[in-house]
């Protein structure tokens, strides 16, 4: 059987979900955050050890200040409830992305949550916040260049394995499956390095409506794939 230990999700379609129901757009984001809690639990119940979700991209700052503030407040609430959820479910939570761009209080919440859950051995949940794949690669390259300058590593020693140590996901295996809800077929600057060999599953279902049956369908899609890595 194809081994599936890491699912990455682009949680798209919150606003269209709300629009379809003639509800304010922000309700879509609220339902999206509620659904993330549900899906995290279901992912673990389906035997998957890692879940990485795209909550806010480096491009999302271009949205209206009202929407940005709303999503940041949702992030605050989500991080707060995650302390309790993590303790109840033995879940380890980490945030990937450029923390420098986040408000100070959110950065403090992240530090507290990551510290409180570091020893938990259940689901590993990674929340991508102020995350961009190119930005992550640039930050990794900056750290590397500095270490090179300081004489810690030699340019000739650089290979894929070493480079991975400088990414936000350094000790997390690459996702075997990437799910995108909301029907668009773009990668949207998500986990650019890590999805090099991921299977991609796109569903028209909007994120707030993505439930257990949809998750099972995505997993079954993956399990039915004949995984090949270019060599055969
Ligand atoms: C994409 O839907 C979703 C986002 C930009 C935000 C994702 C946020 C959540 C799921 C809830 C917040 C969770 C945390 C932890 C902060 P969209 O707004 O692009 O929807 P559309 O494609 O219908 O316009």
Short mmCIF file of N, CA and C in Angstrom, two decimals, residues 7-8 38 42 48 76 80-81 87 106 110 128 131 146-147 152 162 165 174 176 225 227-228:
data_model
loop_
_atom_site.label_atom_id
_atom_site.label_comp_id
_atom_site.label_asym_id
_atom_site.label_seq_id
_atom_site.Cartn_x
_atom_site.Cartn_y
_atom_site.Cartn_z
N UNK A 7 -0.39 15.04 4.77
CA UNK A 7 -1.32 15.71 3.86
C UNK A 7 -1.14 17.22 4.01
N UNK A 8 -1.05 17.92 2.88
CA UNK A 8 -1.03 19.39 2.89
C UNK A 8 -2.34 19.86 2.27
N UNK A 38 -12.09 20.43 12.96
CA UNK A 38 -12.72 19.13 12.70
C UNK A 38 -11.82 18.24 11.85
N UNK A 42 -9.97 14.43 12.22
CA UNK A 42 -10.26 13.34 11.28
C UNK A 42 -9.01 12.83 10.58
N UNK A 48 -3.09 9.44 9.74
CA UNK A 48 -2.06 10.30 9.11
C UNK A 48 -1.38 11.14 10.19
N UNK A 76 -5.61 34.34 16.08
CA UNK A 76 -5.43 34.48 17.54
C UNK A 76 -6.32 33.48 18.28
N UNK A 80 -5.20 30.12 20.41
CA UNK A 80 -5.60 30.01 21.82
C UNK A 80 -6.31 28.67 22.09
N UNK A 81 -7.30 28.34 21.24
CA UNK A 81 -8.02 27.08 21.48
C UNK A 81 -7.12 25.88 21.21
N UNK A 87 -3.60 19.62 24.01
CA UNK A 87 -3.44 18.85 25.24
C UNK A 87 -4.42 17.67 25.26
N UNK A 106 0.79 37.77 18.35
CA UNK A 106 0.62 36.48 17.67
C UNK A 106 1.93 35.69 17.73
N UNK A 110 2.45 32.00 19.33
CA UNK A 110 3.06 30.89 18.58
C UNK A 110 4.17 30.24 19.41
N UNK A 128 0.44 27.27 8.20
CA UNK A 128 1.23 28.21 7.39
C UNK A 128 0.60 29.59 7.52
N UNK A 131 2.88 32.84 5.06
CA UNK A 131 3.74 31.87 4.39
C UNK A 131 3.72 32.07 2.88
N UNK A 146 24.78 33.33 4.99
CA UNK A 146 25.42 33.88 6.19
C UNK A 146 26.38 32.85 6.79
N UNK A 147 25.93 31.59 6.85
CA UNK A 147 26.78 30.53 7.43
C UNK A 147 28.01 30.28 6.57
N UNK A 152 31.01 28.46 8.40
CA UNK A 152 30.41 27.28 9.05
C UNK A 152 30.18 26.17 8.04
N UNK A 162 20.95 18.94 2.64
CA UNK A 162 21.42 20.03 3.51
C UNK A 162 20.49 21.24 3.38
N UNK A 165 17.41 21.41 5.55
CA UNK A 165 17.59 21.77 6.97
C UNK A 165 17.31 23.24 7.23
N UNK A 174 8.18 15.38 3.52
CA UNK A 174 7.43 16.06 2.46
C UNK A 174 6.02 15.48 2.36
N UNK A 176 2.93 13.67 0.85
CA UNK A 176 2.70 12.78 -0.31
C UNK A 176 1.47 13.24 -1.07
N UNK A 225 -3.23 5.77 -6.62
CA UNK A 225 -2.16 6.22 -7.53
C UNK A 225 -1.04 5.20 -7.55
N UNK A 227 2.49 5.21 -7.45
CA UNK A 227 3.52 6.22 -7.17
C UNK A 227 4.81 5.93 -7.90
N UNK A 228 5.20 6.86 -8.78
CA UNK A 228 6.46 6.71 -9.51
C UNK A 228 7.24 8.02 -9.39
#
